[in-house]
CSV table of C-alpha atoms and ligand atoms in Angstrom, one decimal:
chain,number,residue,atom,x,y,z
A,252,UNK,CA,-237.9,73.8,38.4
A,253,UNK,CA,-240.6,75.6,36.3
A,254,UNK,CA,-238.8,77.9,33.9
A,255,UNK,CA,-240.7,80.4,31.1
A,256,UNK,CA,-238.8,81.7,28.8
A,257,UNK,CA,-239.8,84.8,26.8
A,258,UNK,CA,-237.6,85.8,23.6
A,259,UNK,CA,-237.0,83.4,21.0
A,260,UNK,CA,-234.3,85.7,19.2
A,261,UNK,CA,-230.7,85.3,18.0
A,262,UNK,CA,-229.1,84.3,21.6
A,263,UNK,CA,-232.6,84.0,23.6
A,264,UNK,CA,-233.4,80.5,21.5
A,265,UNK,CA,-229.3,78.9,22.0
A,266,UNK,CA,-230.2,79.7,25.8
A,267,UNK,CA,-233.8,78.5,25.8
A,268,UNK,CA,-232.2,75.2,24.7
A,269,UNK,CA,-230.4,74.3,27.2
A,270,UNK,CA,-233.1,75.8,29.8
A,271,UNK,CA,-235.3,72.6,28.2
A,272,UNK,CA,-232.7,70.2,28.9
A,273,UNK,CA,-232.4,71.0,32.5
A,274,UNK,CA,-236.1,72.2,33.9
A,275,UNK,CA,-239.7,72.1,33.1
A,276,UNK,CA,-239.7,74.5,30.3
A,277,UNK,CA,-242.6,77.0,29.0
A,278,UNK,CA,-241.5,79.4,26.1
A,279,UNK,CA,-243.4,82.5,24.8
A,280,UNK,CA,-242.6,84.6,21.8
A,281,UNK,CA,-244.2,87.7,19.9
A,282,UNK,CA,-243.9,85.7,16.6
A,283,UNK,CA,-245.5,82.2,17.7
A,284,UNK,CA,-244.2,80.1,14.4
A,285,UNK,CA,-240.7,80.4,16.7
A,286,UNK,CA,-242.4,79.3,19.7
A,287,UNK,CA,-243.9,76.4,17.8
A,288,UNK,CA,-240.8,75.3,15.9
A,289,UNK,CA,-239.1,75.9,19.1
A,290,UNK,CA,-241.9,73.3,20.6
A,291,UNK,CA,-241.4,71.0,18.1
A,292,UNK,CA,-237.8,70.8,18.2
A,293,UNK,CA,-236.7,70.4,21.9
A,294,UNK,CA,-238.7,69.7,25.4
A,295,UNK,CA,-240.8,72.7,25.9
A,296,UNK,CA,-244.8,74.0,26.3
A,297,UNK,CA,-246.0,77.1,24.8
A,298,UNK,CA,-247.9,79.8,26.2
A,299,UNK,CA,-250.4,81.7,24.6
A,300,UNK,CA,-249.5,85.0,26.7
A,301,UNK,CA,-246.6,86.7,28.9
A,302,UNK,CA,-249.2,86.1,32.0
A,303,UNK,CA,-249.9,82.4,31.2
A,304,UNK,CA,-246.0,82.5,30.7
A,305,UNK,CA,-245.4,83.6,34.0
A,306,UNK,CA,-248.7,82.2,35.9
A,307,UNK,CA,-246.9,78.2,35.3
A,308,UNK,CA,-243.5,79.2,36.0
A,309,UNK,CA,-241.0,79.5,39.5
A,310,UNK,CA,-238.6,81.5,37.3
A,311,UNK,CA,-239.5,84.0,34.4
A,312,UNK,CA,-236.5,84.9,31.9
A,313,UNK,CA,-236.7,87.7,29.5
A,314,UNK,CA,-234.7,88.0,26.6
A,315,UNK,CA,-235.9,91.0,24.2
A,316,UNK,CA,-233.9,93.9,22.2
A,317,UNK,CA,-234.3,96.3,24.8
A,318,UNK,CA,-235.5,97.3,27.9
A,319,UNK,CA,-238.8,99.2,26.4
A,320,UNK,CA,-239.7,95.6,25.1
A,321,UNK,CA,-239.1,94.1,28.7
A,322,UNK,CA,-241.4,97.0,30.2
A,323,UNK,CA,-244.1,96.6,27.4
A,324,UNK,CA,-244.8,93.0,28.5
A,325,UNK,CA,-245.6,94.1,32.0
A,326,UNK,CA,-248.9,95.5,31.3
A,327,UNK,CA,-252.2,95.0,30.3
A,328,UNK,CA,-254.5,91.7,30.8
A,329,UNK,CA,-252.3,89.1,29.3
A,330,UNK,CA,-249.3,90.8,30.9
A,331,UNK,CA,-246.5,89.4,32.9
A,332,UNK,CA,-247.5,91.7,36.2
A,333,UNK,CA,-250.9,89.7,35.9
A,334,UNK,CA,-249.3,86.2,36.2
A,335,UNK,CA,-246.6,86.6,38.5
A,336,UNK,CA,-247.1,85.2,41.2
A,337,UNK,CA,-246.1,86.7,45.2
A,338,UNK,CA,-242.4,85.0,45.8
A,339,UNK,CA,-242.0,85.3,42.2
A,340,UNK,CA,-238.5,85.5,40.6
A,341,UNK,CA,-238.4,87.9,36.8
A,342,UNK,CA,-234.5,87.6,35.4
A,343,UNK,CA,-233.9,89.7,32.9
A,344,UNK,CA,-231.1,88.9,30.1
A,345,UNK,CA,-232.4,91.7,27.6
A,346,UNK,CA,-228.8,94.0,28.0
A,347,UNK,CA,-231.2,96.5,29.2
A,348,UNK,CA,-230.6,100.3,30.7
A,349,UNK,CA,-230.2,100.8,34.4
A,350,UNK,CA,-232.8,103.4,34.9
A,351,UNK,CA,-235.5,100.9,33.7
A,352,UNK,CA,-234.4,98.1,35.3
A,353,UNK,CA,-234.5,99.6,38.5
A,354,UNK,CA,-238.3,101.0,37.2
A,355,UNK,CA,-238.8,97.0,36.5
A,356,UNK,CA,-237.4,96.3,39.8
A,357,UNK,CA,-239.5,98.8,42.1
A,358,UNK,CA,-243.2,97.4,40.1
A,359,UNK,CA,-242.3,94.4,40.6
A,360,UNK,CA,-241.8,94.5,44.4
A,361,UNK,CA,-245.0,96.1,44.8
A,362,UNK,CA,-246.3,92.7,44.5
A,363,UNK,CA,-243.6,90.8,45.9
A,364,UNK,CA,-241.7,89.5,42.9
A,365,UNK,CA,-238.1,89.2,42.8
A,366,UNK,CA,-235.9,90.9,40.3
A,367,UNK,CA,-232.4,90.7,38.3
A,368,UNK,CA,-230.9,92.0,35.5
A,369,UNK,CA,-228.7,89.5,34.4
A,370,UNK,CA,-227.4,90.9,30.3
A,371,UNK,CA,-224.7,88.1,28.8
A,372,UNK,CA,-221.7,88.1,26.9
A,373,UNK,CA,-219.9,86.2,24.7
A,374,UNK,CA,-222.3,85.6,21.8
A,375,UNK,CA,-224.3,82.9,19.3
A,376,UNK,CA,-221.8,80.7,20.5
A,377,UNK,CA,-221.3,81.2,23.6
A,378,UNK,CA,-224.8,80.8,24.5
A,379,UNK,CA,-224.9,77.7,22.0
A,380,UNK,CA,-221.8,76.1,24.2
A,381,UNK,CA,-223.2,77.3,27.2
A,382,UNK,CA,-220.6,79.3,28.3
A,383,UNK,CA,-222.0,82.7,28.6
A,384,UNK,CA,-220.7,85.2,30.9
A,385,UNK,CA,-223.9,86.6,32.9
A,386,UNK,CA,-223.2,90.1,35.0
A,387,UNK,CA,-226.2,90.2,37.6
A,388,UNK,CA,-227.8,93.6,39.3
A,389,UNK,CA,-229.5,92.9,42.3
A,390,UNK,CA,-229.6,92.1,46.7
A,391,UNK,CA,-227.5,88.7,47.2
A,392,UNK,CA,-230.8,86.7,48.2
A,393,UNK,CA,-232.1,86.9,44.7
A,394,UNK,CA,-228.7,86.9,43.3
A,395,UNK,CA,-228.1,83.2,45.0
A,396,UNK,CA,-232.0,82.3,43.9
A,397,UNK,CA,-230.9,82.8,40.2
A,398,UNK,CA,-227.9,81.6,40.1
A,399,UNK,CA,-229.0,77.6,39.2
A,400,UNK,CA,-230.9,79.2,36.7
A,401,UNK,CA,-228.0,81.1,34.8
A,402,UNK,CA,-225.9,77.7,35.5
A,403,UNK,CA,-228.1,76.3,32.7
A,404,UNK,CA,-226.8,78.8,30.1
A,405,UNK,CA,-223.8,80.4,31.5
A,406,UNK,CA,-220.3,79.9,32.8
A,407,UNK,CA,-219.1,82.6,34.4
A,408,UNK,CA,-221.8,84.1,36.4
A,409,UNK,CA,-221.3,87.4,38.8
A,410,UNK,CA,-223.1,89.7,41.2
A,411,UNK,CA,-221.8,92.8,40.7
A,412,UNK,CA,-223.9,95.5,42.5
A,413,UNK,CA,-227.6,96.7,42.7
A,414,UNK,CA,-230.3,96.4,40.4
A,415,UNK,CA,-229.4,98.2,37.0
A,416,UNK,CA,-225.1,96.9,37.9
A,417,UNK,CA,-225.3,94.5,35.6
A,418,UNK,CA,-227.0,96.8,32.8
A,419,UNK,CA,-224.3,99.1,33.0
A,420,UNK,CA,-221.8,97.2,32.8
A,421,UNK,CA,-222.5,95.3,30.2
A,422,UNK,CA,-223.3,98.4,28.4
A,423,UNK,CA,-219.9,99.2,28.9
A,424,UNK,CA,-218.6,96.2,27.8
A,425,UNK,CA,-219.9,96.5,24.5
A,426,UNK,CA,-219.1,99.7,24.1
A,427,UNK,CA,-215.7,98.6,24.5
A,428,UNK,CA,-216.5,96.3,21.6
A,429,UNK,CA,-217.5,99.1,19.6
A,430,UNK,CA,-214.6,100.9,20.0
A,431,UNK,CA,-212.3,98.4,19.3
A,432,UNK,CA,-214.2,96.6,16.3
A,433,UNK,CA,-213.8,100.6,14.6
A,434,UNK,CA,-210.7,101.8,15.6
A,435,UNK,CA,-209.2,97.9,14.1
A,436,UNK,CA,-211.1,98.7,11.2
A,437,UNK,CA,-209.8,102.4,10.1
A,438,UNK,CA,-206.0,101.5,11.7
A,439,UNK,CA,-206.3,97.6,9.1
A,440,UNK,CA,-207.7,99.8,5.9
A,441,UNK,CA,-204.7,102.2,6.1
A,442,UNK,CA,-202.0,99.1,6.5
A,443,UNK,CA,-203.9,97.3,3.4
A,444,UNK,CA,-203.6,100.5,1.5
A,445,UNK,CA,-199.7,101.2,2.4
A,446,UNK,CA,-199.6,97.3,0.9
A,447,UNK,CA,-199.4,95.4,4.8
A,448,UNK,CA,-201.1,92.3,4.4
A,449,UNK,CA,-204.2,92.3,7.1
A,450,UNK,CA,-203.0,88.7,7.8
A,451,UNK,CA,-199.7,89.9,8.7
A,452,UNK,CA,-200.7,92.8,10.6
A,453,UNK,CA,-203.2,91.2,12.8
A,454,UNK,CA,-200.9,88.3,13.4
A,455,UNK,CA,-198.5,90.9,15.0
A,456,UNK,CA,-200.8,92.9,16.6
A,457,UNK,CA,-202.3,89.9,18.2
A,458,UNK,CA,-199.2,89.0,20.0
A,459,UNK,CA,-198.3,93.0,20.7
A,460,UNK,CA,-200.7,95.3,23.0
A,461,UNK,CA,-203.4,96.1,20.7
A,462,UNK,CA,-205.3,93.0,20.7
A,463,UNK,CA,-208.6,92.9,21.4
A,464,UNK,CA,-211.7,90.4,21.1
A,465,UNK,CA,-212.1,92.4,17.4
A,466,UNK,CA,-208.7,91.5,16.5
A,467,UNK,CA,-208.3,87.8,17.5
A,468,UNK,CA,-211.8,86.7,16.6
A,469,UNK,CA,-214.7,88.9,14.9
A,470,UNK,CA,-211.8,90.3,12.4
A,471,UNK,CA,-209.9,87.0,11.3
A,472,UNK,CA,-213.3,84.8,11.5
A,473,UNK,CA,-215.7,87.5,9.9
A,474,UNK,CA,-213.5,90.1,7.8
A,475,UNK,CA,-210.6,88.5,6.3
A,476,UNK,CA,-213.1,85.2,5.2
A,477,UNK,CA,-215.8,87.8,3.7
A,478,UNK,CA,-218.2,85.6,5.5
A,479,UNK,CA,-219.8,88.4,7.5
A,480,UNK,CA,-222.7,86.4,9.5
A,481,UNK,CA,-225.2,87.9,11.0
A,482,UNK,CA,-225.0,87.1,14.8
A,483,UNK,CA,-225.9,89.8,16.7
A,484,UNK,CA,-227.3,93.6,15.1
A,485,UNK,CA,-226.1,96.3,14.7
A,486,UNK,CA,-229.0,98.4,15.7
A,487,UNK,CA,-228.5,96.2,19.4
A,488,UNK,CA,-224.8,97.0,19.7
A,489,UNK,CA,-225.7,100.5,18.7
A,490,UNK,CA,-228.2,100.7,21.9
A,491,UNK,CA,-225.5,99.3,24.2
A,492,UNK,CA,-222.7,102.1,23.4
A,493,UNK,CA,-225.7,104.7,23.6
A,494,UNK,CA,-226.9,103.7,27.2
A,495,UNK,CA,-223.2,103.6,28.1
A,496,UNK,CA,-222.5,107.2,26.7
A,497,UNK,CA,-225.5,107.5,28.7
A,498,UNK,CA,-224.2,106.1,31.9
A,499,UNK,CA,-220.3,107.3,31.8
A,500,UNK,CA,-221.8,110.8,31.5
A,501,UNK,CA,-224.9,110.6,34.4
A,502,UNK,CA,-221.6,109.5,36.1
A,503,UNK,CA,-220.1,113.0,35.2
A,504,UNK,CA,-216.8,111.6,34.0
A,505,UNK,CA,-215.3,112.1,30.7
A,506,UNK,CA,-217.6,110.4,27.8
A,507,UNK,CA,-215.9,112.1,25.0
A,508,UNK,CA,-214.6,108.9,22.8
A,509,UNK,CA,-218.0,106.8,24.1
A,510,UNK,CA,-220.5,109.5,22.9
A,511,UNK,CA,-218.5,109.4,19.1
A,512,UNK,CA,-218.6,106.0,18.9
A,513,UNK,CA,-222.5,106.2,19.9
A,514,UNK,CA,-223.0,108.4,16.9
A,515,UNK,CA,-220.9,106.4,14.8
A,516,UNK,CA,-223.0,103.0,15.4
A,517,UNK,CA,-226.2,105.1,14.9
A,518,UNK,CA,-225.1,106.4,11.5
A,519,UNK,CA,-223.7,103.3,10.5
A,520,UNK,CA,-227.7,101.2,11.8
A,521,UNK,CA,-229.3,104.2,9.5
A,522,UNK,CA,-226.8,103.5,6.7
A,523,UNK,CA,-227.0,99.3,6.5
A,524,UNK,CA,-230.2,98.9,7.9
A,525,UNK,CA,-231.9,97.1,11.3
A,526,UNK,CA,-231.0,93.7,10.3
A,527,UNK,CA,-227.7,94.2,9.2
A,528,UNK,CA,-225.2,92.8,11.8
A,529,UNK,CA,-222.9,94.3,14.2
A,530,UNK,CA,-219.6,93.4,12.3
A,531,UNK,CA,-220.5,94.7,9.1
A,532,UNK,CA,-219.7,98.8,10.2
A,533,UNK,CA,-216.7,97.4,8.8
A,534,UNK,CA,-217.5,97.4,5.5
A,535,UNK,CA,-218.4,101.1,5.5
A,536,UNK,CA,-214.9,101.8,6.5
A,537,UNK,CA,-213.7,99.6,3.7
A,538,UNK,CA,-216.1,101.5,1.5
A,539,UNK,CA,-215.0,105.3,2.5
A,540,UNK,CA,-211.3,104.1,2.2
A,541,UNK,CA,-211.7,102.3,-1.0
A,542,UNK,CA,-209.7,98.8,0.4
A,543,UNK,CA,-211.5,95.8,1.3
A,544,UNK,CA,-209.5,93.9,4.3
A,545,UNK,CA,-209.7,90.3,3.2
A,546,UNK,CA,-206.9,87.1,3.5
B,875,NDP,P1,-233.1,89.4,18.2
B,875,NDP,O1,-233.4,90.7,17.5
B,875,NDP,O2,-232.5,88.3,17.5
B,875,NDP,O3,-234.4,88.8,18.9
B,875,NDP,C1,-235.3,89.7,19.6
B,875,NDP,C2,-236.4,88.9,20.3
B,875,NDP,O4,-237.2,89.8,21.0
B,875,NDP,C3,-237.2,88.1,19.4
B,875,NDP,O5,-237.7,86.9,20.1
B,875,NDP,C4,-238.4,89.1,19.1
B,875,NDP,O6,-239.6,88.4,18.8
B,875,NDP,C5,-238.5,89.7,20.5
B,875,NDP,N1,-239.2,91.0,20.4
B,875,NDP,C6,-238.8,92.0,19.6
B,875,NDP,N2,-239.6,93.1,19.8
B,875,NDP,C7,-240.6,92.6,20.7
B,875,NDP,C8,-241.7,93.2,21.3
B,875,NDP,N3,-242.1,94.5,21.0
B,875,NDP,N4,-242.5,92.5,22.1
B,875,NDP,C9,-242.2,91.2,22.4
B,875,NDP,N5,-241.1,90.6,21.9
B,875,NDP,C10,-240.3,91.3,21.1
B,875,NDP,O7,-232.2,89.8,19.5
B,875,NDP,P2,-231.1,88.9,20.2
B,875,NDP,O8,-231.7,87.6,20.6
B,875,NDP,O9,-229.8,88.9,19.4
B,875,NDP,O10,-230.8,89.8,21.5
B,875,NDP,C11,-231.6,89.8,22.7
B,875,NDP,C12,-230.9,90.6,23.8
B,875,NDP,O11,-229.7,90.0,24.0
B,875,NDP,C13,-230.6,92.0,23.3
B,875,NDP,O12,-230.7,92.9,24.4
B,875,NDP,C14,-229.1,91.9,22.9
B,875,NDP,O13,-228.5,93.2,23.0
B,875,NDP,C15,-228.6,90.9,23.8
B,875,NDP,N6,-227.4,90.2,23.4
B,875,NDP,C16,-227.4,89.6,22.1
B,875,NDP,C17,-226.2,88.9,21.7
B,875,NDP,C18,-226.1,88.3,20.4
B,875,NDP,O14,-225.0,87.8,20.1
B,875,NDP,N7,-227.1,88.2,19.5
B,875,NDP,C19,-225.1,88.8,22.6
B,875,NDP,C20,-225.3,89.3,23.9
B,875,NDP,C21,-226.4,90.0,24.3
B,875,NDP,P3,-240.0,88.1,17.2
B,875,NDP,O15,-239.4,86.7,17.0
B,875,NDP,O16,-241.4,88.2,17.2
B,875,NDP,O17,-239.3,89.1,16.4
């Protein structure tokens, strides 16, 4: 199979990877010195444009920030619209918002491409183990034409409704993240300062009902080692609880805690910065309480 893959970032180049070990691979990317390190390093050609990306391919994937990006690279005379081809397939992993994808989805068919928004979860890592959970929007037909594609990358791969499905719910997802990563942050910096060792409290709390991804991973691995890598932004978590503050209110139910924790993650992107990563809001807690929350 002929893949392109467009989006050389953080988890786009771990999934690019194993797309080169298992089809004929073409890579594009808005910085080319990634596209020709990329090259250099594993089985892949490069293309000079999103349409000669898309004109040698069976299967376009896109893997940018946002959905704005995605839509960007339709247009123009090097765009993707001009080199898809009719009984094309476009997947996109960017975790995107629902309203464009389904704007994606409608252009697209004017010309008889496929499409599916197909965000992933489970990080750096999991794209690098190729275990990556993938939440598809779109009809079952395309759904069942992607699926050997997302095999290459991910583990857990599901249909679960219309274009724009899988958006949304993995905008939900992370908002989830969000929520937990802050709340575990305020609830540790009180226990350090009352003199509970964060250690000790998240090796109860980890076998009691607060646990949470935050708590058994991103905390123990990133926090309490000072490490603090930079994996995936801040600013792109910070999108994701926003189009899901977004989406639990076009829903008219209750967005109350969603829509705080939105405007949390923005002040916290204006405060460290676009590059700083998503884990790291928990170092303005620790600097507002005046604790750090190491082992
Ligand atoms: P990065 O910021 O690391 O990379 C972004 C990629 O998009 C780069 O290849 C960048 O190119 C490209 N890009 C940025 N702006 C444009 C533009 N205007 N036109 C064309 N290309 C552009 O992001 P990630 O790889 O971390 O994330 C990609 C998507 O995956 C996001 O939607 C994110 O929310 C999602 N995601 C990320 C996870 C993670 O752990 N990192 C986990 C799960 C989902 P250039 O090299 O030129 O800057």
């Amino acid at each position: 199979m002929r893949v392109s893959f467009l989006g050389l970032g953080a988890i786009g180049t771990p999934m690019a990877v194993h797309a080169a070990a298992k089809s004929t691979l073409t890579v594009w990317n808005r910085t080319r010195a990634k596209a020709d390190a990329f090259a250099t390093a594993h089985k892949a050609a490069i293309a000079d444009s999103p349409r000669a990306a898309a004109e040698v391919a069976d299967v376009v994937i896109t893997c940018l920030p946002t959905s704005r990006e995605v839509e960007a690279l339709l247009d123009g005379a090097d765009g993707l619209l001009a080199g898809l081809a009719k009984g094309g397939l476009l997947i996109d992993c960017t975790s995107g918002d629902p309203a464009s994808s389904r704007r994606i989805a409608a252009r697209l068919a004017q010309q008889g491409v496929a499409f599916i928004d197909a965000p992933v979860s489970g990080g750096t890592s999991g794209a690098v183990n190729g275990t990556l959970t993938v939440m598809c929007g779109g009809d079952a037909a395309t759904f069942e034409r992607a699926r050997p594609v997302l095999e290459m990358f991910g583990k857990k791969i599901v249909l679960v409704g219309p274009v724009g499905a899988g958006d949304a719910l993995k905008a939900v997802n992370n908002a989830w993240l969000a929520i937990h990563l802050w709340s575990a942050a305020e609830g540790l910096a009180a226990l350090v300062k009352a003199g509970v060792s964060p250690a000790a409290a998240l090796d109860v709390i980890n076998a009691s009902s607060g646990r949470s991804n935050s708590s058994e991973n991103l905390i123990p691995q990133r926090v309490l080692t000072g490490a603090f890598p930079r994996t995936f932004r801040l600013a792109l978590l910070e999108k994701d609880v926003a189009i899901a503050a977004d989406f639990i209110r076009e829903q008219r139910v209750p967005s109350a805690v969603t829509q705080q924790v939105a405007e949390l993650f923005r002040q916290a992107r204006v405060a460290l910065g676009e590059e700083a990563d998503h884990v790291e809001v928990v170092k303005l807690i620790e600097e507002w309480s005046g604790v750090e929350i190491r082992s």
